[in-house]
PDB file of C-alpha atoms in Angstrom:
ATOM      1  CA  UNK A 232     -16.768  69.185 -76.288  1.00 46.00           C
ATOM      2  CA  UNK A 233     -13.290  68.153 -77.748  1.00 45.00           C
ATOM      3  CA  UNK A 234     -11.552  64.741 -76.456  1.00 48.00           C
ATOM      4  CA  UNK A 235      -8.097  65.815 -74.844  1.00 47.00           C
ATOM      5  CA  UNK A 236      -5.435  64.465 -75.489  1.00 51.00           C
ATOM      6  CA  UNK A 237      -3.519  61.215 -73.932  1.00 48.00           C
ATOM      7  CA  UNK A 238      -0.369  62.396 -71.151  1.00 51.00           C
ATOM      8  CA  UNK A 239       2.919  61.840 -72.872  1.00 54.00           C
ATOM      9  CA  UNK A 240       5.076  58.907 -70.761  1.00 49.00           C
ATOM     10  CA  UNK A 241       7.486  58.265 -72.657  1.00 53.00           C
ATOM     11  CA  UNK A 242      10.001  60.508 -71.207  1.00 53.00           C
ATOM     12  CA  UNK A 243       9.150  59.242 -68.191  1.00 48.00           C
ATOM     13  CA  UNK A 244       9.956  55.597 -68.636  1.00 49.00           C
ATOM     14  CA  UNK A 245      12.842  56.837 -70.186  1.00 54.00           C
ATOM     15  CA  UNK A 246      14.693  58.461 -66.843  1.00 54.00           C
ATOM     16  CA  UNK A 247      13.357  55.512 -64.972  1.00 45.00           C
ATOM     17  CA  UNK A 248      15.421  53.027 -67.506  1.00 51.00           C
ATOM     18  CA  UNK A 249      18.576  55.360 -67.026  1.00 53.00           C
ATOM     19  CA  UNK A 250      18.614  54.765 -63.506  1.00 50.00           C
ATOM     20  CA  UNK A 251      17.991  51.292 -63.028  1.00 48.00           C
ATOM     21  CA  UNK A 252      20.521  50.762 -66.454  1.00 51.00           C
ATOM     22  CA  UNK A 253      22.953  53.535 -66.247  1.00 53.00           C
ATOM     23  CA  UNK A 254      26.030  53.899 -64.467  1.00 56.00           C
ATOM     24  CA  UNK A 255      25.334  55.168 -60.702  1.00 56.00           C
ATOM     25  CA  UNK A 256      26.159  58.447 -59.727  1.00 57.00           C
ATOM     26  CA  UNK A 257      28.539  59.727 -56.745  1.00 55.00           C
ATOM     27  CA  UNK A 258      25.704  60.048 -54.353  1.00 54.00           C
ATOM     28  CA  UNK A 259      24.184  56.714 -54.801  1.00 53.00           C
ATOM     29  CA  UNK A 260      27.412  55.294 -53.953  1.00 53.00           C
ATOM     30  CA  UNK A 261      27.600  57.229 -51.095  1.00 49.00           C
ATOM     31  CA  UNK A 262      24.256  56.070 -50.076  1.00 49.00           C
ATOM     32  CA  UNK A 263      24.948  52.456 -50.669  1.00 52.00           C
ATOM     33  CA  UNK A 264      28.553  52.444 -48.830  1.00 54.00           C
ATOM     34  CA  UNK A 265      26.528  54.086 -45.396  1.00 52.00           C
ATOM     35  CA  UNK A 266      24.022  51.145 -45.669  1.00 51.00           C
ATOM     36  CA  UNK A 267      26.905  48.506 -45.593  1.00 57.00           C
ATOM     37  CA  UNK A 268      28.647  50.393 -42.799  1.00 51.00           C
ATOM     38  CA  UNK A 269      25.471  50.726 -40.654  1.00 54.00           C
ATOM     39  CA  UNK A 270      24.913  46.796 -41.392  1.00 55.00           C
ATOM     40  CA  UNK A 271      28.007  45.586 -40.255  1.00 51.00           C
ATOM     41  CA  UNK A 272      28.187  47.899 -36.943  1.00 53.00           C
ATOM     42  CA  UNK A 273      24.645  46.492 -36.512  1.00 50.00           C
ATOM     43  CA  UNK A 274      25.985  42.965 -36.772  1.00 50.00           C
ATOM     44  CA  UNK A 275      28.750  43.378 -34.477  1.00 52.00           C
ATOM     45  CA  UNK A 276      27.261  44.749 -31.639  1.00 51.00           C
ATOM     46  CA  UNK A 277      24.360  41.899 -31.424  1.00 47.00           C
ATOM     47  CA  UNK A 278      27.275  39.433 -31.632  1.00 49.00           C
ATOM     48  CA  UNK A 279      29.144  41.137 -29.169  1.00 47.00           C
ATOM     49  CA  UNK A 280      26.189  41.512 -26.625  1.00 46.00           C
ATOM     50  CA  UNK A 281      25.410  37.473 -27.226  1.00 45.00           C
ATOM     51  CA  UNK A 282      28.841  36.760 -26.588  1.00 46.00           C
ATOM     52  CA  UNK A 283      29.942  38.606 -23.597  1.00 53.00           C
ATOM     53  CA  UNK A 284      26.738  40.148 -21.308  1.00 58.00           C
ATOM     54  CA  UNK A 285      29.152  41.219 -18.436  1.00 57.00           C
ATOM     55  CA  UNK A 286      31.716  42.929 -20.896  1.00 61.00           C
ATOM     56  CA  UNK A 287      30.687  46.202 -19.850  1.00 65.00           C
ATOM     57  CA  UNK A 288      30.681  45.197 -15.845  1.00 65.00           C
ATOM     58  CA  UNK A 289      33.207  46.657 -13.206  1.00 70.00           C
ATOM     59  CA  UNK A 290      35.485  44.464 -11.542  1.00 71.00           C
ATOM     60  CA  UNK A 291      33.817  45.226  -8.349  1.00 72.00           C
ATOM     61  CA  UNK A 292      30.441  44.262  -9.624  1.00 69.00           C
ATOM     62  CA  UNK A 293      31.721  41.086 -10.770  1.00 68.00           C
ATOM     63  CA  UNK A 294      33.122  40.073  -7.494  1.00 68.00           C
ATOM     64  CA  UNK A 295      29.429  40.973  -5.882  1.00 75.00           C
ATOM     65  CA  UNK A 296      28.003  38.891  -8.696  1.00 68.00           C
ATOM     66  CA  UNK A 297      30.578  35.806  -8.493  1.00 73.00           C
ATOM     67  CA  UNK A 298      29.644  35.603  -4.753  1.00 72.00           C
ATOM     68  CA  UNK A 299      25.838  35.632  -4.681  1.00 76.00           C
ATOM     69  CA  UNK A 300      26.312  33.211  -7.041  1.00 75.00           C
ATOM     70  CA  UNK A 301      28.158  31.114  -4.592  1.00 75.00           C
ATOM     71  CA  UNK A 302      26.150  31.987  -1.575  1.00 77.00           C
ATOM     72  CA  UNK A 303      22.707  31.016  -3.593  1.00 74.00           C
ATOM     73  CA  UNK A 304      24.510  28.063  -4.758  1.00 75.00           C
ATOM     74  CA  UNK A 305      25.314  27.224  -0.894  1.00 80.00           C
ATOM     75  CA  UNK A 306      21.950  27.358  -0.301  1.00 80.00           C
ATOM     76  CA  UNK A 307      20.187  25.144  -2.363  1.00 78.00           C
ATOM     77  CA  UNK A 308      23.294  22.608  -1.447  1.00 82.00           C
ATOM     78  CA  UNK A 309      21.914  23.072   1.984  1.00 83.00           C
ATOM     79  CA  UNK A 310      18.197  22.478   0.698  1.00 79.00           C
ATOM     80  CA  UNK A 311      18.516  19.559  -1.378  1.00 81.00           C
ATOM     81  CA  UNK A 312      20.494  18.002   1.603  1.00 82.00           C
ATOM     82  CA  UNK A 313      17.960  19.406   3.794  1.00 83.00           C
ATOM     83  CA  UNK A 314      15.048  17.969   1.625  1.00 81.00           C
ATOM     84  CA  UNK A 315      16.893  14.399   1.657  1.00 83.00           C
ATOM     85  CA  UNK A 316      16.773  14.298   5.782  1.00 84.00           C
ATOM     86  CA  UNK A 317      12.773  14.878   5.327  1.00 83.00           C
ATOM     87  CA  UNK A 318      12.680  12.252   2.718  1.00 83.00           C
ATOM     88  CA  UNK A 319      14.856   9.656   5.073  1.00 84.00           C
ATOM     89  CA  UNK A 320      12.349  10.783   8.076  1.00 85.00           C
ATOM     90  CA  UNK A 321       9.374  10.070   6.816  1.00 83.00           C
ATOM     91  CA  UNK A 322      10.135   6.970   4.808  1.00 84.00           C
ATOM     92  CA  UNK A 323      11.324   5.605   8.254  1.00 83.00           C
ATOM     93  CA  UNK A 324       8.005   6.866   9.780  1.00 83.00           C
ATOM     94  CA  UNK A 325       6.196   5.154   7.000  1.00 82.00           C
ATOM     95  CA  UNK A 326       7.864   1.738   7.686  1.00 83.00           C
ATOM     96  CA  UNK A 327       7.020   2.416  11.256  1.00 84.00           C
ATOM     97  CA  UNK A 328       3.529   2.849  10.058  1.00 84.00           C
ATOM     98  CA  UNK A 329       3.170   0.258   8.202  1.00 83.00           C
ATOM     99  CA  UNK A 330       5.033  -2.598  10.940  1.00 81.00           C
ATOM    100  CA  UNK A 331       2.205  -0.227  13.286  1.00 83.00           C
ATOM    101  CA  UNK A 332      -0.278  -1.582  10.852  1.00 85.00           C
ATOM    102  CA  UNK A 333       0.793  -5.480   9.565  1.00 85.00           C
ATOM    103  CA  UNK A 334       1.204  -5.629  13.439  1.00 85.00           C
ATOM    104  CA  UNK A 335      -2.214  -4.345  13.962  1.00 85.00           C
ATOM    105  CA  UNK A 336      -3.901  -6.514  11.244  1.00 86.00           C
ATOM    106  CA  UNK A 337      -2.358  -9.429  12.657  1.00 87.00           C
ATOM    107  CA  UNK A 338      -3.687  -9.061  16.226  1.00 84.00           C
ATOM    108  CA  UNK A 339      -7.146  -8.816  14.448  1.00 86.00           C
ATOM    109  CA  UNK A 340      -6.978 -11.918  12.792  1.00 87.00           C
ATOM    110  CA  UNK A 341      -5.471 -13.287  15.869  1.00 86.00           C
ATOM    111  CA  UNK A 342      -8.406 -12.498  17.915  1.00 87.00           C
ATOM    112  CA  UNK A 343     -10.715 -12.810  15.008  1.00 87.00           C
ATOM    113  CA  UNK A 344      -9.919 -16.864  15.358  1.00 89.00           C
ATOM    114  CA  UNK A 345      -9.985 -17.074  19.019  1.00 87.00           C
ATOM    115  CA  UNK A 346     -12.790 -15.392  18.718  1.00 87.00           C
ATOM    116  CA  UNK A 347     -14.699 -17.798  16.474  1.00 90.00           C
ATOM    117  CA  UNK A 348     -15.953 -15.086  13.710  1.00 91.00           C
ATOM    118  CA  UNK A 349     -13.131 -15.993  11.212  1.00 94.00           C
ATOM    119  CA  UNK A 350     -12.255 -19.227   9.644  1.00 95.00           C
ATOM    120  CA  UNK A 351      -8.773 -21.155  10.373  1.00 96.00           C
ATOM    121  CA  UNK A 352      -6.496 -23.348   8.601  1.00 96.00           C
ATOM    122  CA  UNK A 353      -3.753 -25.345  10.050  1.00 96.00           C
ATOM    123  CA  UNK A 354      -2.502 -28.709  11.509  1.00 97.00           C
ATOM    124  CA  UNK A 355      -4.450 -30.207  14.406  1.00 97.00           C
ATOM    125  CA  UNK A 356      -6.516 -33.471  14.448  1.00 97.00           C
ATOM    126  CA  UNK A 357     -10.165 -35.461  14.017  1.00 97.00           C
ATOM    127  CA  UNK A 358     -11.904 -37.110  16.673  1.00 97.00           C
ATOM    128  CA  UNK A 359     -14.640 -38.911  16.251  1.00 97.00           C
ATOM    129  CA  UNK A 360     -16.668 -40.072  19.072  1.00 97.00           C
ATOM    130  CA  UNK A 361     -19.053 -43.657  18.548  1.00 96.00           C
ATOM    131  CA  UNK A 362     -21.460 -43.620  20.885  1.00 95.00           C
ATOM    132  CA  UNK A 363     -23.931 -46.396  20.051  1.00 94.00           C
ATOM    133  CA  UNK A 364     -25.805 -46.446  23.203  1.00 93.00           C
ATOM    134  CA  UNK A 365     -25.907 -42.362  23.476  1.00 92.00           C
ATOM    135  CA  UNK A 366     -24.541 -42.495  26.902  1.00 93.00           C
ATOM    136  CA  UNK A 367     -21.767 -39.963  25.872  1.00 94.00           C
ATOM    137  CA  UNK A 368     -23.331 -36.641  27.339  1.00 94.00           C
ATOM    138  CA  UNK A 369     -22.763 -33.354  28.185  1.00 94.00           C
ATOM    139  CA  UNK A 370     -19.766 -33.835  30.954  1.00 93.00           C
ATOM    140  CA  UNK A 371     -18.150 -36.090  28.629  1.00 93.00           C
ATOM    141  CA  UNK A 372     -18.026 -33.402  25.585  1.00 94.00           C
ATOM    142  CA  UNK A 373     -17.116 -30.659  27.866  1.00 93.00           C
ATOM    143  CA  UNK A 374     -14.962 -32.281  29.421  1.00 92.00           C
ATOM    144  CA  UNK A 375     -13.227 -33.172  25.854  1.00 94.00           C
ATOM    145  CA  UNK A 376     -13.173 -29.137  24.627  1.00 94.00           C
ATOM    146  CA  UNK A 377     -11.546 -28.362  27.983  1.00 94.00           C
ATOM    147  CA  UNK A 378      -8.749 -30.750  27.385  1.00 94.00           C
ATOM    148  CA  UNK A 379      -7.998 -29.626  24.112  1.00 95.00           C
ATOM    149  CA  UNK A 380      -8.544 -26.015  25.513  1.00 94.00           C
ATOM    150  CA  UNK A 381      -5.587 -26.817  27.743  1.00 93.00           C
ATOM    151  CA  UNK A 382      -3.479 -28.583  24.930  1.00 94.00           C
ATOM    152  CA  UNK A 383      -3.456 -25.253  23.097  1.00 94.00           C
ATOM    153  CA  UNK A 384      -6.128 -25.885  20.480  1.00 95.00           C
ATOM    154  CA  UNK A 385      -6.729 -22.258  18.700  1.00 95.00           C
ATOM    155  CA  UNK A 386      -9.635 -23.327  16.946  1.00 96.00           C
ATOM    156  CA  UNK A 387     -12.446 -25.717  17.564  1.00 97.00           C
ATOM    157  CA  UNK A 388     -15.095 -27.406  15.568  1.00 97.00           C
ATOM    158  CA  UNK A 389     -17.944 -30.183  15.882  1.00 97.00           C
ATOM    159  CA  UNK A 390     -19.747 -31.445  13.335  1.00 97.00           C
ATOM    160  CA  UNK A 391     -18.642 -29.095  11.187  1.00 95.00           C
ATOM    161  CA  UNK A 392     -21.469 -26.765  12.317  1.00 95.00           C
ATOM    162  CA  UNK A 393     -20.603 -25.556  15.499  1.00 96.00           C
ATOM    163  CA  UNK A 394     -17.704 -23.259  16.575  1.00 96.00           C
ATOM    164  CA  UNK A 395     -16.546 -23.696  20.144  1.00 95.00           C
ATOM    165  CA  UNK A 396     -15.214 -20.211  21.650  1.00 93.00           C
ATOM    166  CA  UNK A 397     -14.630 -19.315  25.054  1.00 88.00           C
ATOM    167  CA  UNK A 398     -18.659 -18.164  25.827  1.00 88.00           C
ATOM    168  CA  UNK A 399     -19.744 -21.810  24.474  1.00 91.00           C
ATOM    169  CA  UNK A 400     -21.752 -23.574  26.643  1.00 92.00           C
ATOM    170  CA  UNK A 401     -22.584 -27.560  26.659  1.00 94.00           C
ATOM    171  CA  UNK A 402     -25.946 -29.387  27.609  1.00 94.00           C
ATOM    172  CA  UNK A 403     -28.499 -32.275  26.952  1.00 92.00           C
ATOM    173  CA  UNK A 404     -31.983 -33.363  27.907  1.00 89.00           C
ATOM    174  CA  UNK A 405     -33.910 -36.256  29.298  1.00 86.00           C
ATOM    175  CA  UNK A 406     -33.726 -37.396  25.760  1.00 88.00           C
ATOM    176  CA  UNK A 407     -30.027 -38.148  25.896  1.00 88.00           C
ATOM    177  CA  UNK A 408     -29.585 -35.286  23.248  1.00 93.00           C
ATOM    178  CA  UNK A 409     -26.263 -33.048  23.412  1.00 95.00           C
ATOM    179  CA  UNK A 410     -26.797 -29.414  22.643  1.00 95.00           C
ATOM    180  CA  UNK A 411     -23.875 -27.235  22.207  1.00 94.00           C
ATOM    181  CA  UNK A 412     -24.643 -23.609  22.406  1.00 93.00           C
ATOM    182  CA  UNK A 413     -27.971 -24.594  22.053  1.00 92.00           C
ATOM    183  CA  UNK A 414     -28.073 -26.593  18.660  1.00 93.00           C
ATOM    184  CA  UNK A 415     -28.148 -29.925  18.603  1.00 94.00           C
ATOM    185  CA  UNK A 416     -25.153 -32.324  18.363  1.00 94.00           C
ATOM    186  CA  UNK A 417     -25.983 -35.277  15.961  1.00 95.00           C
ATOM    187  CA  UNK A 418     -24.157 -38.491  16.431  1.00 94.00           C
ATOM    188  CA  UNK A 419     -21.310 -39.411  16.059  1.00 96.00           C
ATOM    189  CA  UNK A 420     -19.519 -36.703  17.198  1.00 96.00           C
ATOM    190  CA  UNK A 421     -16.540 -35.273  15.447  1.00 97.00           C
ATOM    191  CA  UNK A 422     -14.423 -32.825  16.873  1.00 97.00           C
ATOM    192  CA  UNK A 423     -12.123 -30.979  14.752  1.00 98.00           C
ATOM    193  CA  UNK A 424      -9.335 -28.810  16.411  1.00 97.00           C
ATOM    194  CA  UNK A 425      -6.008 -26.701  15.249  1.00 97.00           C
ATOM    195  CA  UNK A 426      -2.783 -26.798  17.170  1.00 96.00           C
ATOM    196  CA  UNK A 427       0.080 -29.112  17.649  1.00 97.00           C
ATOM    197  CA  UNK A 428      -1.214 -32.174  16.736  1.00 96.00           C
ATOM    198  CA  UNK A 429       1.191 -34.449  18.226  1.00 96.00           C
ATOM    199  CA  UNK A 430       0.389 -32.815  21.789  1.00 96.00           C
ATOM    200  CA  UNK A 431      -3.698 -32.475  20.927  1.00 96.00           C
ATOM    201  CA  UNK A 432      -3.298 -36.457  20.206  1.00 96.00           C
ATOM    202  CA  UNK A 433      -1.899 -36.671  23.405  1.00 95.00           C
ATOM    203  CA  UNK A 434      -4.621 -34.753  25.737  1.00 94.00           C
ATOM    204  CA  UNK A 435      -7.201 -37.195  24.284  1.00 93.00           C
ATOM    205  CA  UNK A 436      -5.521 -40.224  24.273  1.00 92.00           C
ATOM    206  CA  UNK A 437      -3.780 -40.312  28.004  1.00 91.00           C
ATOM    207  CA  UNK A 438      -4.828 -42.265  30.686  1.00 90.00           C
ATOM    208  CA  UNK A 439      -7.689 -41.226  32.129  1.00 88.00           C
ATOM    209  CA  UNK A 440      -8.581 -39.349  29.364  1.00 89.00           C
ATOM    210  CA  UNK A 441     -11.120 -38.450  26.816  1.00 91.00           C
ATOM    211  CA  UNK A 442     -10.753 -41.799  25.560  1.00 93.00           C
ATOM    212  CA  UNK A 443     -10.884 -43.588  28.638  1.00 93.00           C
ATOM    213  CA  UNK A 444     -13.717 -42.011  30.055  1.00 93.00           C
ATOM    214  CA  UNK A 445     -16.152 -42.189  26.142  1.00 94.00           C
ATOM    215  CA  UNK A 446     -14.612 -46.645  26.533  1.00 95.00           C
ATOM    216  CA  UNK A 447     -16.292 -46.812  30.096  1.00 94.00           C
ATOM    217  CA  UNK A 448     -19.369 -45.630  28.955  1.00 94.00           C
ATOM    218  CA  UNK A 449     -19.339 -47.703  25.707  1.00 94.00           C
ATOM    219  CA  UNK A 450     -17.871 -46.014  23.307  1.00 95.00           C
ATOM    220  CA  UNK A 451     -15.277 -45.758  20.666  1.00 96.00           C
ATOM    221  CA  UNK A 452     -12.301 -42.676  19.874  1.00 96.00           C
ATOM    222  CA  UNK A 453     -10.308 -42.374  17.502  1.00 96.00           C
ATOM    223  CA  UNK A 454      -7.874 -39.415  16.442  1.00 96.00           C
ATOM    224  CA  UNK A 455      -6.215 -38.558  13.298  1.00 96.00           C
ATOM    225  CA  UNK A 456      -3.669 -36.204  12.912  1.00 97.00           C
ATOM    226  CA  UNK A 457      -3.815 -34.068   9.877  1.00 96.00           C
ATOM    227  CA  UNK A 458      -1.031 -31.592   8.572  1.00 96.00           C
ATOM    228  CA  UNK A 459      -4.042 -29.125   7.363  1.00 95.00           C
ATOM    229  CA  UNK A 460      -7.059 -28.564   8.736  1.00 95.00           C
ATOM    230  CA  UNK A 461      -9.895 -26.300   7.645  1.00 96.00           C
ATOM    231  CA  UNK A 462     -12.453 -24.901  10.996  1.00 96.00           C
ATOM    232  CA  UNK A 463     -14.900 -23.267   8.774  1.00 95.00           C
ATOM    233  CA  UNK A 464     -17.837 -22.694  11.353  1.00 95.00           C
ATOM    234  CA  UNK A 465     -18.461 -19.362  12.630  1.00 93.00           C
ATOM    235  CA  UNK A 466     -19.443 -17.861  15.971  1.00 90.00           C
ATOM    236  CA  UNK A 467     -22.029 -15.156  16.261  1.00 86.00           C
ATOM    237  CA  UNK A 468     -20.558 -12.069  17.375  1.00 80.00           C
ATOM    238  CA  UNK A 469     -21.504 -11.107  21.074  1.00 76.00           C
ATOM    239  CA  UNK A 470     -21.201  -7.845  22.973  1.00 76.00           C
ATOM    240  CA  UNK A 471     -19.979  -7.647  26.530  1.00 74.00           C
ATOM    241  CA  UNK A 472     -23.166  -6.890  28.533  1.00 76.00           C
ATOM    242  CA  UNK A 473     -21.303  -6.468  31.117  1.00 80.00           C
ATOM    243  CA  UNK A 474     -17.421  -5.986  30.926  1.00 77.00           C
ATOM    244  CA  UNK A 475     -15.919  -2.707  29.691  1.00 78.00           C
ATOM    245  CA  UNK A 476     -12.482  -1.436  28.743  1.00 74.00           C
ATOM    246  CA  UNK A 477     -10.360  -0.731  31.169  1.00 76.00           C
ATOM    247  CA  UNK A 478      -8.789   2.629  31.294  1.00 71.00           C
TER     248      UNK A 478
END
């Protein structure tokens, strides 16, 4: 079978180098000036629909639109000064809450140290009790708590071991031993107590007295005033066996 022959091209490439290199005709003028036209009128209208969106709006339709504006403007004037008044509220009912609370804390650790179960700091003074012969008993040491009970001592101590609340109780034995809440009191006795010093110094040292009464028996006091104090010794909790809230 023959071999056919190769397609001619080079009248093709030929009317494709006439158009691209020759002059253009009448139509492709045409053509070109509708492309520009469409262009621009393209052009224009996206400006003039970025630049003006209510252009093509009625007067009346502006006026509705100018005062919702103003009338939703209004209202979130009346919010955000709305919104403020809750904000003022309840930071005032926070304060409250919180004096509520600081208050609140406070009467615990109030009661905490009358109480016994926390420890205290403050002014107040040392006694210390010599008694050499051990006649210094229970009336004696009770009678010494009550005094500075009645001075306005807030916290009391002796021997550093035992913490003297209102349920305390004080007794010895045939031994001449002194037992407060029923631990033993080794001599000599020191009582440590907060409070006004000056007037705790006082209630020991006035006639007929603490100090007066531990002399007659043989004894010795003395009392130091101190501008801090540390009552360290804890109280056991209790529970009311009896007692109850009143309602």
């Amino acid at each position: 079978m023959a071999e056919g022959k190769a397609p001619d091209t080079s009248k093709a490439w030929a009317r494709v180098k006439h158009a691209l290199t020759g002059r253009p005709s009448r139509g492709q003028w045409v053509v070109a000036a509708l492309f520009l036209v469409l262009g621009f009128a393209a052009v224009t209208q996206v400006r003039a629909t970025n630049d003006d969106d209510f252009a093509g709006m009625r007067r009346d339709e502006l006026v509705t639109l100018l005062e919702t504006l103003d009338s939703a403007d209004e209202r979130l004037t009346q919010q955000r000064a709305e919104l403020a008044e809750t904000q003022r509220r309840l930071q005032q009912s926070s304060e409250r809450n919180q004096a509520a609370i600081d208050e609140t804390r406070r009467a615990a650790d109030t009661l905490a140290i009358l109480a016994g179960t926390a420890p205290a700091v403050g002014q107040g003074v040392v006694i210390t009790i010599e008694d050499p012969d051990e006649t210094v008993l229970a009336g004696p040491m009770l009678n010494a708590i009550e005094e500075l009970r009645d001075a306005g001592a807030e916290a009391i101590q002796v021997n550093g071991v035992v913490r003297v609340v209102a349920q305390s109780y004080v007794t010895d034995d045939a031994n001449g031993a002194v037992r407060i809440d029923g631990r033993e009191i080794k001599r000599p006795f020191v009582i440590e107590a907060i409070g006004d010093s000056h007037t705790l110094d006082q209630a020991v040292m006035f006639r007929g007295g603490l100090a007066d009464q531990v002399e007659a028996l043989g004894g010795e006091v003395d009392v130091e005033q101190v501008k801090s104090l540390e009552v360290t010794a804890l109280a056991e909790e209790r529970e009311a066996e009896y007692a109850q809230p009143a309602r």
